[in-house]
CSV table of C-alpha atoms and ligand atoms in Angstrom, one decimal:
chain,number,residue,atom,x,y,z
F,1,MET,CA,-22.1,-7.9,29.3
F,2,VAL,CA,-20.2,-4.7,28.5
F,3,MET,CA,-20.3,-3.8,24.8
F,4,THR,CA,-17.3,-1.8,23.6
F,5,LEU,CA,-18.1,0.4,20.7
F,6,ASN,CA,-15.6,-0.1,17.8
F,7,LYS,CA,-15.3,3.5,16.6
F,8,ASN,CA,-13.0,2.5,13.8
F,9,GLN,CA,-15.7,0.3,12.4
F,10,THR,CA,-18.4,2.9,12.6
F,11,TYR,CA,-16.3,5.2,10.5
F,12,LEU,CA,-15.2,2.5,8.1
F,13,ASP,CA,-18.8,1.8,7.4
F,14,LYS,CA,-19.4,5.5,6.7
F,15,ASP,CA,-16.2,5.5,4.5
F,16,LYS,CA,-17.8,2.7,2.4
F,17,SER,CA,-21.0,4.8,1.9
F,18,PHE,CA,-19.5,8.1,1.1
F,19,VAL,CA,-15.9,7.8,-0.2
F,20,ASN,CA,-15.2,7.0,-3.8
F,21,PRO,CA,-14.0,3.4,-3.6
F,22,VAL,CA,-11.1,4.1,-6.0
F,23,LEU,CA,-9.3,5.5,-2.9
F,24,ASP,CA,-7.6,2.4,-1.6
F,25,ARG,CA,-6.0,2.4,1.8
F,26,TYR,CA,-3.3,0.0,3.0
F,27,PHE,CA,-4.7,-0.5,6.5
F,28,HIS,CA,-8.3,-0.4,7.6
F,29,ILE,CA,-8.0,1.6,10.7
F,30,VAL,CA,-9.2,5.2,11.1
F,31,THR,CA,-6.4,7.5,12.4
F,32,GLU,CA,-7.6,10.1,14.8
F,33,ARG,CA,-4.3,11.7,15.8
F,34,ALA,CA,-0.5,11.2,15.5
F,35,ALA,CA,2.6,12.3,17.4
F,36,GLY,CA,6.2,11.6,16.7
F,37,SER,CA,6.6,8.0,15.4
F,38,TYR,CA,3.1,6.9,16.3
F,39,LEU,CA,-0.4,7.0,14.8
F,40,TYR,CA,-3.4,6.5,17.1
F,41,ASP,CA,-6.7,5.1,15.8
F,42,MET,CA,-10.2,6.0,16.9
F,43,ASN,CA,-10.1,3.1,19.5
F,44,GLY,CA,-7.0,4.6,21.0
F,45,ASP,CA,-4.6,1.9,19.7
F,46,ALA,CA,-1.1,3.1,18.9
F,47,TYR,CA,0.7,2.0,15.7
F,48,LEU,CA,4.5,2.4,15.3
F,49,ASP,CA,4.8,4.2,11.9
F,50,PHE,CA,7.5,3.0,9.5
F,51,SER,CA,5.5,4.4,6.6
F,52,THR,CA,5.4,8.1,7.4
F,53,GLY,CA,2.4,8.8,5.1
F,54,ILE,CA,4.6,7.5,2.3
F,55,ALA,CA,7.8,9.3,3.0
F,56,VAL,CA,6.2,12.6,4.2
F,57,ASN,CA,6.7,12.8,8.0
F,58,ASN,CA,10.5,12.8,8.0
F,59,VAL,CA,10.4,14.9,11.1
F,60,GLY,CA,7.8,12.7,12.7
F,61,HIS,CA,4.1,13.4,13.1
F,62,CYS,CA,2.9,16.9,14.3
F,63,HIS,CA,6.4,18.1,15.1
F,64,PRO,CA,5.8,21.0,17.6
F,65,LYS,CA,7.9,23.5,15.6
F,66,VAL,CA,6.0,22.7,12.4
F,67,VAL,CA,2.7,22.9,14.3
F,68,GLU,CA,3.6,26.2,15.8
F,69,ALA,CA,4.7,27.7,12.4
F,70,VAL,CA,1.4,26.5,10.8
F,71,GLN,CA,-0.7,27.9,13.6
F,72,LYS,CA,1.0,31.3,13.5
F,73,GLN,CA,0.7,31.5,9.7
F,74,VAL,CA,-3.0,30.5,9.7
F,75,ALA,CA,-3.8,33.4,11.9
F,76,THR,CA,-1.7,35.8,9.7
F,77,LEU,CA,-2.2,35.1,6.0
F,78,MET,CA,-3.8,32.0,4.5
F,79,HIS,CA,-4.0,32.7,0.8
F,80,THR,CA,-3.2,35.3,-1.9
F,81,SER,CA,-2.6,33.1,-5.0
F,82,VAL,CA,-0.8,35.0,-7.8
F,83,VAL,CA,-2.8,38.2,-6.9
F,84,THR,CA,0.2,39.4,-4.9
F,85,HIS,CA,3.6,38.3,-3.8
F,86,HIS,CA,3.9,37.0,-0.2
F,87,LYS,CA,6.7,36.6,2.2
F,88,PRO,CA,6.6,32.9,3.1
F,89,TYR,CA,6.8,32.0,-0.7
F,90,ILE,CA,9.8,34.2,-1.2
F,91,ASP,CA,11.5,33.1,2.0
F,92,LEU,CA,11.0,29.4,1.1
F,93,CYS,CA,12.4,29.9,-2.4
F,94,GLU,CA,15.4,31.6,-0.9
F,95,LYS,CA,15.9,28.8,1.6
F,96,LEU,CA,15.5,26.1,-1.0
F,97,SER,CA,18.0,27.8,-3.3
F,98,THR,CA,20.6,27.6,-0.5
F,99,ILE,CA,20.1,23.8,0.2
F,100,THR,CA,19.5,22.4,-3.3
F,101,PRO,CA,22.6,21.3,-5.4
F,102,LYS,CA,24.7,24.2,-6.7
F,103,GLY,CA,23.1,26.4,-9.3
F,104,LEU,CA,19.6,25.2,-8.8
F,105,GLU,CA,18.4,28.5,-7.4
F,106,SER,CA,15.3,29.3,-9.4
F,107,ILE,CA,12.3,27.7,-7.7
F,108,PHE,CA,8.6,27.1,-8.6
F,109,LEU,CA,6.2,26.0,-5.9
F,110,SER,CA,3.1,23.8,-6.4
F,111,ASN,CA,0.9,21.4,-4.3
F,112,SER,CA,1.9,17.8,-5.0
F,113,GLY,CA,4.6,15.7,-6.5
F,114,ALA,CA,2.7,15.1,-9.7
F,115,GLU,CA,2.2,18.8,-10.2
F,116,ALA,CA,5.9,19.3,-9.8
F,117,VAL,CA,6.4,16.7,-12.5
F,118,GLU,CA,3.9,18.4,-14.8
F,119,GLY,CA,5.5,21.8,-14.3
F,120,ALA,CA,9.0,20.6,-14.9
F,121,ILE,CA,8.1,18.7,-18.1
F,122,LYS,CA,6.2,21.8,-19.4
F,123,MET,CA,9.3,23.9,-18.7
F,124,ALA,CA,11.6,21.4,-20.3
F,125,ARG,CA,9.5,21.3,-23.4
F,126,TYR,CA,9.0,25.0,-23.6
F,127,VAL,CA,12.7,25.8,-23.1
F,128,THR,CA,14.1,23.2,-25.5
F,129,GLY,CA,11.3,23.3,-28.0
F,130,ARG,CA,11.5,19.5,-28.2
F,131,PRO,CA,8.8,17.0,-27.5
F,132,GLY,CA,10.5,13.7,-26.4
F,133,ILE,CA,10.9,12.5,-22.8
F,134,ILE,CA,12.9,9.5,-21.6
F,135,ASN,CA,11.9,7.7,-18.5
F,136,PHE,CA,12.8,4.4,-16.8
F,137,LYS,CA,11.2,1.0,-16.1
F,138,GLY,CA,9.8,0.8,-12.6
F,139,ALA,CA,9.2,4.6,-12.5
F,140,PHE,CA,6.5,6.2,-10.4
F,141,HIS,CA,5.9,9.9,-11.0
F,142,GLY,CA,2.3,10.5,-9.9
F,143,ARG,CA,-1.3,10.3,-11.0
F,144,THR,CA,-2.0,13.3,-13.3
F,145,PHE,CA,-2.0,12.5,-17.0
F,146,MET,CA,1.6,13.2,-17.9
F,147,ALA,CA,2.8,11.8,-14.6
F,148,THR,CA,0.7,8.7,-15.2
F,149,ALA,CA,2.2,8.4,-18.7
F,150,LEU,CA,5.7,8.5,-17.1
F,151,THR,CA,4.7,5.9,-14.5
F,152,ASN,CA,5.0,2.1,-15.2
F,153,SER,CA,5.9,0.7,-11.8
F,154,LYS,CA,2.6,-1.2,-11.9
F,155,LEU,CA,0.1,-1.8,-14.7
F,156,TYR,CA,-2.9,-0.7,-12.7
F,157,TYR,CA,-1.6,2.9,-12.5
F,158,ARG,CA,-1.9,3.2,-16.3
F,159,GLU,CA,-4.4,0.7,-17.8
F,160,ARG,CA,-7.6,2.1,-19.3
F,161,TYR,CA,-6.3,5.6,-19.1
F,162,GLU,CA,-4.9,5.6,-22.7
F,163,PRO,CA,-4.3,7.6,-24.7
F,164,LEU,CA,-1.6,9.0,-22.4
F,165,PRO,CA,0.6,11.9,-23.4
F,166,GLY,CA,3.8,11.2,-25.3
F,167,PRO,CA,6.2,10.8,-26.9
F,168,ILE,CA,7.8,8.9,-24.0
F,169,TYR,CA,10.6,6.4,-24.4
F,170,THR,CA,11.3,3.9,-21.5
F,171,LEU,CA,14.7,2.4,-20.8
F,172,PRO,CA,15.6,-0.1,-18.1
F,173,TYR,CA,16.7,1.1,-14.7
F,174,PRO,CA,19.9,-0.4,-13.3
F,175,TYR,CA,18.2,-2.8,-11.0
F,176,VAL,CA,21.3,-4.8,-10.3
F,177,PHE,CA,19.7,-7.6,-8.2
F,178,ARG,CA,17.3,-8.5,-10.9
F,179,SER,CA,19.6,-7.8,-13.9
F,180,ASN,CA,21.6,-10.3,-16.0
F,181,THR,CA,24.7,-9.4,-14.1
F,182,PRO,CA,23.7,-9.3,-10.4
F,183,ASN,CA,27.4,-9.5,-9.3
F,184,ASP,CA,28.6,-6.8,-11.6
F,185,PRO,CA,26.9,-3.4,-11.0
F,186,GLU,CA,29.0,-1.7,-13.7
F,187,ALA,CA,28.1,-4.2,-16.3
F,188,CYS,CA,24.4,-3.6,-15.4
F,189,VAL,CA,24.9,0.2,-15.9
F,190,ALA,CA,26.7,-0.4,-19.2
F,191,GLU,CA,23.8,-2.5,-20.4
F,192,VAL,CA,21.4,0.4,-19.6
F,193,LEU,CA,23.6,3.0,-21.3
F,194,GLU,CA,23.8,0.8,-24.4
F,195,GLN,CA,20.0,1.2,-24.6
F,196,PHE,CA,20.5,4.9,-25.2
F,197,ASN,CA,22.5,4.1,-28.4
F,198,VAL,CA,19.7,1.8,-29.6
F,199,LEU,CA,17.1,4.5,-28.7
F,200,PHE,CA,18.9,7.3,-30.5
F,201,ASN,CA,19.8,5.1,-33.5
F,202,GLN,CA,16.4,3.5,-34.0
F,203,PHE,CA,13.6,5.4,-32.2
F,204,ILE,CA,14.2,9.1,-31.7
F,205,SER,CA,16.9,11.6,-32.5
F,206,PRO,CA,18.5,13.0,-29.3
F,207,GLU,CA,17.8,16.5,-30.8
F,208,GLN,CA,14.1,15.7,-30.4
F,209,VAL,CA,14.4,14.9,-26.7
F,210,ALA,CA,13.6,17.6,-24.1
F,211,SER,CA,14.3,15.7,-20.9
F,212,ILE,CA,15.3,12.5,-19.1
F,213,ILE,CA,13.4,12.0,-15.9
F,214,VAL,CA,14.8,9.7,-13.3
F,215,GLU,CA,14.3,8.8,-9.6
F,216,PRO,CA,17.8,8.8,-8.0
F,217,VAL,CA,16.5,5.8,-5.9
F,218,LEU,CA,13.6,4.0,-7.4
F,219,GLY,CA,10.7,4.4,-5.0
F,220,GLU,CA,7.4,2.7,-5.8
F,221,GLY,CA,9.4,0.5,-8.2
F,222,GLY,CA,11.1,-1.3,-5.4
F,223,TYR,CA,13.5,0.9,-3.4
F,224,VAL,CA,16.2,0.1,-5.9
F,225,VAL,CA,19.6,1.9,-5.4
F,226,PRO,CA,21.4,2.3,-8.7
F,227,PRO,CA,25.2,2.0,-8.8
F,228,SER,CA,26.8,5.4,-8.1
F,229,SER,CA,28.1,5.7,-11.7
F,230,PHE,CA,24.6,5.8,-13.1
F,231,LEU,CA,23.5,9.3,-12.5
F,232,PRO,CA,26.8,11.0,-13.6
F,233,LYS,CA,26.7,9.0,-16.8
F,234,LEU,CA,23.1,10.1,-17.4
F,235,LYS,CA,24.1,13.7,-16.9
F,236,GLU,CA,26.9,13.2,-19.4
F,237,ILE,CA,24.5,11.9,-22.0
F,238,ALA,CA,22.0,14.7,-21.3
F,239,ASN,CA,24.8,17.4,-21.5
F,240,ARG,CA,26.1,15.9,-24.8
F,241,HIS,CA,22.7,16.3,-26.5
F,242,GLY,CA,21.3,19.4,-24.8
F,243,ILE,CA,18.7,17.3,-23.0
F,244,LEU,CA,17.6,18.5,-19.5
F,245,LEU,CA,18.1,15.9,-16.7
F,246,ILE,CA,15.2,15.9,-14.2
F,247,ALA,CA,15.9,14.2,-10.9
F,248,ASP,CA,12.6,13.3,-9.1
F,249,GLU,CA,13.5,13.6,-5.4
F,250,VAL,CA,9.8,13.5,-4.4
F,251,GLN,CA,10.3,10.4,-2.3
F,252,SER,CA,14.1,10.4,-1.8
F,253,GLY,CA,14.6,14.1,-0.7
F,254,PHE,CA,14.9,15.9,2.6
F,255,GLY,CA,17.3,13.6,4.4
F,256,ARG,CA,15.6,10.3,3.6
F,257,THR,CA,18.7,8.7,2.1
F,258,GLY,CA,21.3,10.0,4.5
F,259,LYS,CA,22.0,13.0,2.3
F,260,LEU,CA,19.7,16.0,2.0
F,261,PHE,CA,19.1,14.9,-1.6
F,262,ALA,CA,19.9,11.5,-3.0
F,263,VAL,CA,21.7,13.0,-6.1
F,264,GLU,CA,24.4,14.1,-3.6
F,265,HIS,CA,25.5,10.5,-3.2
F,266,SER,CA,27.0,10.7,-6.7
F,267,GLN,CA,27.7,14.4,-6.8
F,268,THR,CA,25.3,14.8,-9.7
F,269,VAL,CA,23.7,18.2,-10.3
F,270,PRO,CA,20.6,17.7,-12.4
F,271,ASP,CA,19.2,20.5,-14.6
F,272,ILE,CA,15.9,20.3,-12.7
F,273,MET,CA,15.1,18.8,-9.3
F,274,LEU,CA,11.7,17.9,-8.1
F,275,MET,CA,10.8,18.0,-4.4
F,276,ALA,CA,7.5,17.2,-2.5
F,277,LYS,CA,6.3,14.9,0.2
F,278,ALA,CA,8.7,15.6,3.2
F,279,ILE,CA,9.2,19.2,2.3
F,280,GLY,CA,6.0,20.3,4.1
F,281,GLY,CA,6.2,18.1,7.2
F,282,GLY,CA,2.7,16.9,6.4
F,283,MET,CA,1.3,20.0,4.6
F,284,PRO,CA,0.7,19.8,0.9
F,285,ILE,CA,3.5,21.5,-1.1
F,286,SER,CA,6.0,20.7,-3.8
F,287,ALA,CA,8.7,22.5,-5.7
F,288,PHE,CA,11.1,22.2,-8.6
F,289,ALA,CA,14.4,23.9,-8.8
F,290,THR,CA,16.4,24.8,-11.8
F,291,ARG,CA,19.2,27.2,-13.0
F,292,ARG,CA,18.1,30.7,-13.7
F,293,GLU,CA,19.4,30.6,-17.3
F,294,ILE,CA,16.8,27.9,-17.9
F,295,SER,CA,13.9,29.4,-16.0
F,296,GLU,CA,14.5,32.8,-17.7
F,297,GLN,CA,13.6,31.2,-21.0
F,298,TRP,CA,10.1,30.3,-19.7
F,299,LYS,CA,8.0,33.3,-20.3
F,300,PRO,CA,5.8,34.8,-17.5
F,301,ALA,CA,2.3,33.3,-17.0
F,302,ARG,CA,3.1,30.2,-19.1
F,303,HIS,CA,2.5,28.2,-15.9
F,304,GLY,CA,0.9,29.0,-12.6
F,305,SER,CA,-1.3,27.7,-9.8
F,306,THR,CA,-4.1,29.0,-7.5
F,307,TYR,CA,-2.8,27.2,-4.4
F,308,GLY,CA,0.8,26.5,-5.2
F,309,GLY,CA,3.1,27.9,-2.6
F,310,ASN,CA,0.2,28.6,-0.2
F,311,PRO,CA,1.5,30.7,2.7
F,312,VAL,CA,0.6,28.1,5.4
F,313,SER,CA,2.3,25.3,3.5
F,314,CYS,CA,5.4,27.5,2.9
F,315,ALA,CA,5.5,28.2,6.6
F,316,ALA,CA,5.3,24.5,7.3
F,317,ALA,CA,8.1,23.8,4.8
F,318,LEU,CA,10.4,26.5,6.3
F,319,ALA,CA,9.8,25.0,9.8
F,320,THR,CA,10.4,21.5,8.5
F,321,ILE,CA,13.7,22.3,6.9
F,322,GLY,CA,14.7,24.2,10.1
F,323,VAL,CA,14.0,21.0,12.1
F,324,ILE,CA,15.9,18.8,9.7
F,325,GLN,CA,18.9,21.1,10.0
F,326,GLU,CA,18.7,21.8,13.8
F,327,GLU,CA,18.1,18.2,14.8
F,328,LYS,CA,20.8,17.0,12.3
F,329,LEU,CA,18.4,14.6,10.8
F,330,VAL,CA,20.4,14.0,7.7
F,331,ASP,CA,23.3,12.5,9.8
F,332,ARG,CA,20.7,10.6,11.9
F,333,SER,CA,19.2,9.1,8.8
F,334,ALA,CA,22.7,8.0,7.6
F,335,THR,CA,23.8,6.4,10.9
F,336,LEU,CA,20.5,4.8,12.0
F,337,GLY,CA,19.9,3.6,8.4
F,338,LYS,CA,23.3,1.9,8.3
F,339,LYS,CA,22.6,0.2,11.6
F,340,ILE,CA,19.2,-1.1,10.4
F,341,LEU,CA,20.6,-2.2,7.0
F,342,ASP,CA,23.5,-4.1,8.7
F,343,ARG,CA,21.1,-5.8,11.1
F,344,LEU,CA,18.7,-6.9,8.4
F,345,THR,CA,21.6,-8.0,6.1
F,346,THR,CA,22.8,-10.3,8.9
F,347,PHE,CA,19.2,-11.5,9.5
F,348,ALA,CA,18.7,-12.3,5.8
F,349,LYS,CA,21.6,-14.8,5.9
F,350,SER,CA,19.4,-17.2,8.0
F,351,ASN,CA,16.2,-16.4,6.2
F,352,PRO,CA,16.6,-17.3,2.5
F,353,HIS,CA,13.2,-15.9,1.5
F,354,VAL,CA,14.8,-12.5,2.1
F,355,SER,CA,16.5,-12.3,-1.2
F,356,ASP,CA,17.9,-8.8,-1.1
F,357,VAL,CA,18.3,-6.0,1.5
F,358,ARG,CA,19.3,-2.7,0.1
F,359,GLY,CA,19.0,1.0,0.8
F,360,LEU,CA,20.5,4.4,1.5
F,361,GLY,CA,19.9,6.0,4.9
F,362,LEU,CA,16.4,5.4,6.1
F,363,MET,CA,15.1,4.4,2.7
F,364,ILE,CA,15.4,0.6,3.0
F,365,GLY,CA,14.0,-2.1,0.9
F,366,VAL,CA,13.7,-5.8,1.8
F,367,GLU,CA,12.9,-8.0,-1.2
F,368,PHE,CA,11.3,-11.4,-1.0
F,369,SER,CA,11.6,-14.4,-3.4
F,370,ASP,CA,9.8,-17.7,-3.6
F,371,LYS,CA,11.6,-21.0,-3.7
F,372,ASN,CA,12.4,-20.6,-7.4
F,373,GLY,CA,13.9,-17.2,-6.8
F,374,LYS,CA,10.9,-15.3,-8.3
F,375,PRO,CA,9.7,-12.1,-6.8
F,376,SER,CA,7.1,-13.0,-4.1
F,377,LYS,CA,4.3,-10.6,-3.5
F,378,GLU,CA,2.6,-13.2,-1.3
F,379,ILE,CA,5.5,-13.3,1.2
F,380,ALA,CA,5.9,-9.5,1.3
F,381,HIS,CA,2.2,-9.0,1.9
F,382,ALA,CA,2.0,-11.7,4.5
F,383,VAL,CA,4.9,-10.0,6.3
F,384,ALA,CA,3.2,-6.6,6.2
F,385,ASP,CA,0.0,-8.1,7.5
F,386,LYS,CA,1.9,-9.8,10.4
F,387,CYS,CA,3.6,-6.5,11.2
F,388,PHE,CA,0.2,-4.8,11.3
F,389,GLU,CA,-1.2,-7.4,13.7
F,390,ASN,CA,1.7,-6.4,15.9
F,391,LYS,CA,1.0,-2.7,15.5
F,392,LEU,CA,3.8,-1.8,13.1
F,393,LEU,CA,2.9,-0.1,9.8
F,394,VAL,CA,5.1,-1.0,6.9
F,395,LEU,CA,4.3,-0.6,3.2
F,396,THR,CA,5.2,-2.8,0.2
F,397,CYS,CA,6.5,-1.6,-3.2
F,398,GLY,CA,8.1,-3.1,-6.3
F,399,SER,CA,6.5,-4.0,-9.6
F,400,TYR,CA,5.4,-7.3,-8.2
F,401,GLY,CA,4.7,-6.0,-4.7
F,402,GLN,CA,7.7,-8.1,-3.6
F,403,VAL,CA,9.4,-5.5,-1.4
F,404,ILE,CA,8.8,-4.2,2.1
F,405,ARG,CA,9.9,-0.6,2.3
F,406,LEU,CA,11.0,1.0,5.5
F,407,ILE,CA,10.5,4.7,5.6
F,408,PRO,CA,10.4,5.6,9.3
F,409,PRO,CA,10.6,9.2,10.8
F,410,LEU,CA,14.3,10.3,10.6
F,411,ASN,CA,14.1,11.4,14.3
F,412,MET,CA,12.7,8.2,15.8
F,413,SER,CA,14.5,7.0,18.9
F,414,ASP,CA,16.8,4.0,19.0
F,415,GLU,CA,14.2,2.2,21.1
F,416,GLU,CA,11.5,2.8,18.5
F,417,ALA,CA,13.9,1.6,15.7
F,418,ASN,CA,14.7,-1.6,17.6
F,419,LYS,CA,11.1,-2.3,18.5
F,420,GLY,CA,10.1,-1.9,14.9
F,421,ILE,CA,12.9,-4.1,13.5
F,422,ASP,CA,12.2,-6.8,16.2
F,423,ILE,CA,8.6,-6.9,15.0
F,424,LEU,CA,9.6,-7.0,11.4
F,425,GLU,CA,12.2,-9.8,11.9
F,426,LYS,CA,9.7,-11.9,13.9
F,427,ALA,CA,7.1,-11.4,11.1
F,428,ILE,CA,9.6,-12.4,8.4
F,429,ALA,CA,10.7,-15.5,10.4
F,430,SER,CA,7.1,-16.6,10.8
F,431,VAL,CA,6.3,-16.4,7.1
F,432,LYS,CA,8.0,-19.2,5.3
F,433,PRO,CA,7.8,-19.7,1.6
V,501,LIG,C1,9.2,9.6,-7.0
V,501,LIG,C2,7.8,10.1,-6.9
V,501,LIG,N1,7.4,11.1,-7.8
V,501,LIG,C3,6.2,11.7,-7.8
V,501,LIG,C4,5.2,11.2,-6.9
V,501,LIG,C5,3.9,11.8,-6.9
V,501,LIG,O1,3.7,12.6,-5.8
V,501,LIG,P1,2.2,13.0,-5.3
V,501,LIG,O2,1.5,11.8,-4.9
V,501,LIG,O3,2.4,14.0,-4.3
V,501,LIG,O4,1.5,13.6,-6.5
V,501,LIG,C6,5.5,10.2,-6.0
V,501,LIG,C7,4.5,9.7,-5.0
V,501,LIG,O5,4.7,8.7,-4.4
V,501,LIG,C8,6.9,9.7,-6.0
V,501,LIG,O6,7.2,8.7,-5.2
């Protein structure tokens, strides 16, 4: 008898012994390498990746141009911190200032989405001299303390970490499908906006609010696309009261929604925009952009970071942005996303447990409900498991875990897209409520 060694299992056993068990993983395989739209585990099995390391590998895994830029930079300059200026930092800030919405030309670089959130909130408080922050239900902004305080997409991100920083005031997000007015998006927005009046009348004066932080498309909270009137109306409220509007584009940025940034769908220019995940093509880096008149009120050395804007990550980001532009991946995301959305919308008609299909570009959510119309984590997770059995990686999201989110590489081929959606549809059809 020939025994085949399961290399995944050997490493999973070691993982159990040495890795802090708080670090959960969606799939219990050990990835050894990745290329394009595929991950390969230690046994050599290939998995079609519709999860992209949670919206990071927008240009696919190990894109040759990103790899080349990183290799070159590693051999040239790896680190200076704030000891000196360095060229990749300055080049990346210049590049970002040309691609971010108009006026957001003053950039700060850090290492992760949560760090960008922290820096932006610190800046907003410093500049306005106000303490309050408004966020939304279903939000996910990261795992550091302020980011955790701003996160409520699931209880387990917050519980037992109190006291969390504040004051934070949480308003409903216009989640039209689960609202009181599922057939009237504008009524849903009006209901949310009415909550600002209640807030300012009963809870906190707007003069005490530094910022409103919002995801232009709700990510962890369920891939919820708000009506396009929502962000412009938020900006109006923010402007009226001297509040800084922060758009968290950590998950929705860099072509994911069929625009370079999701705020472009409603022509909204926030006061501060957060970027992370896909910006580095797989290397850790984040950024926030604001107007110079705002950043100039933040005195030098009031914020900083040892690794933020590391030369290697900056080189990766410059190469990644180059690939997005050269390969026209924003247009690709819009056209391929629409095809997939249309196909799944048609499919949903004969599969009633698919209660909603929504999305922009290649940021697509498929929501599941049980027979009583309640959000169904069980179905969503069973579908994800079935997809995994068939070597397609899809993640869930939503406050109840009721949504499958599709976040494939923007440059995957039509064949890869069709193969993935075939597997997904078969999985959905096989899981009946
Ligand atoms: C919208 C949003 N903001 C912030 C974060 C936190 O980013 P990071 O995990 O890089 O700290 C995430 C991560 O999923 C996110 O989706």
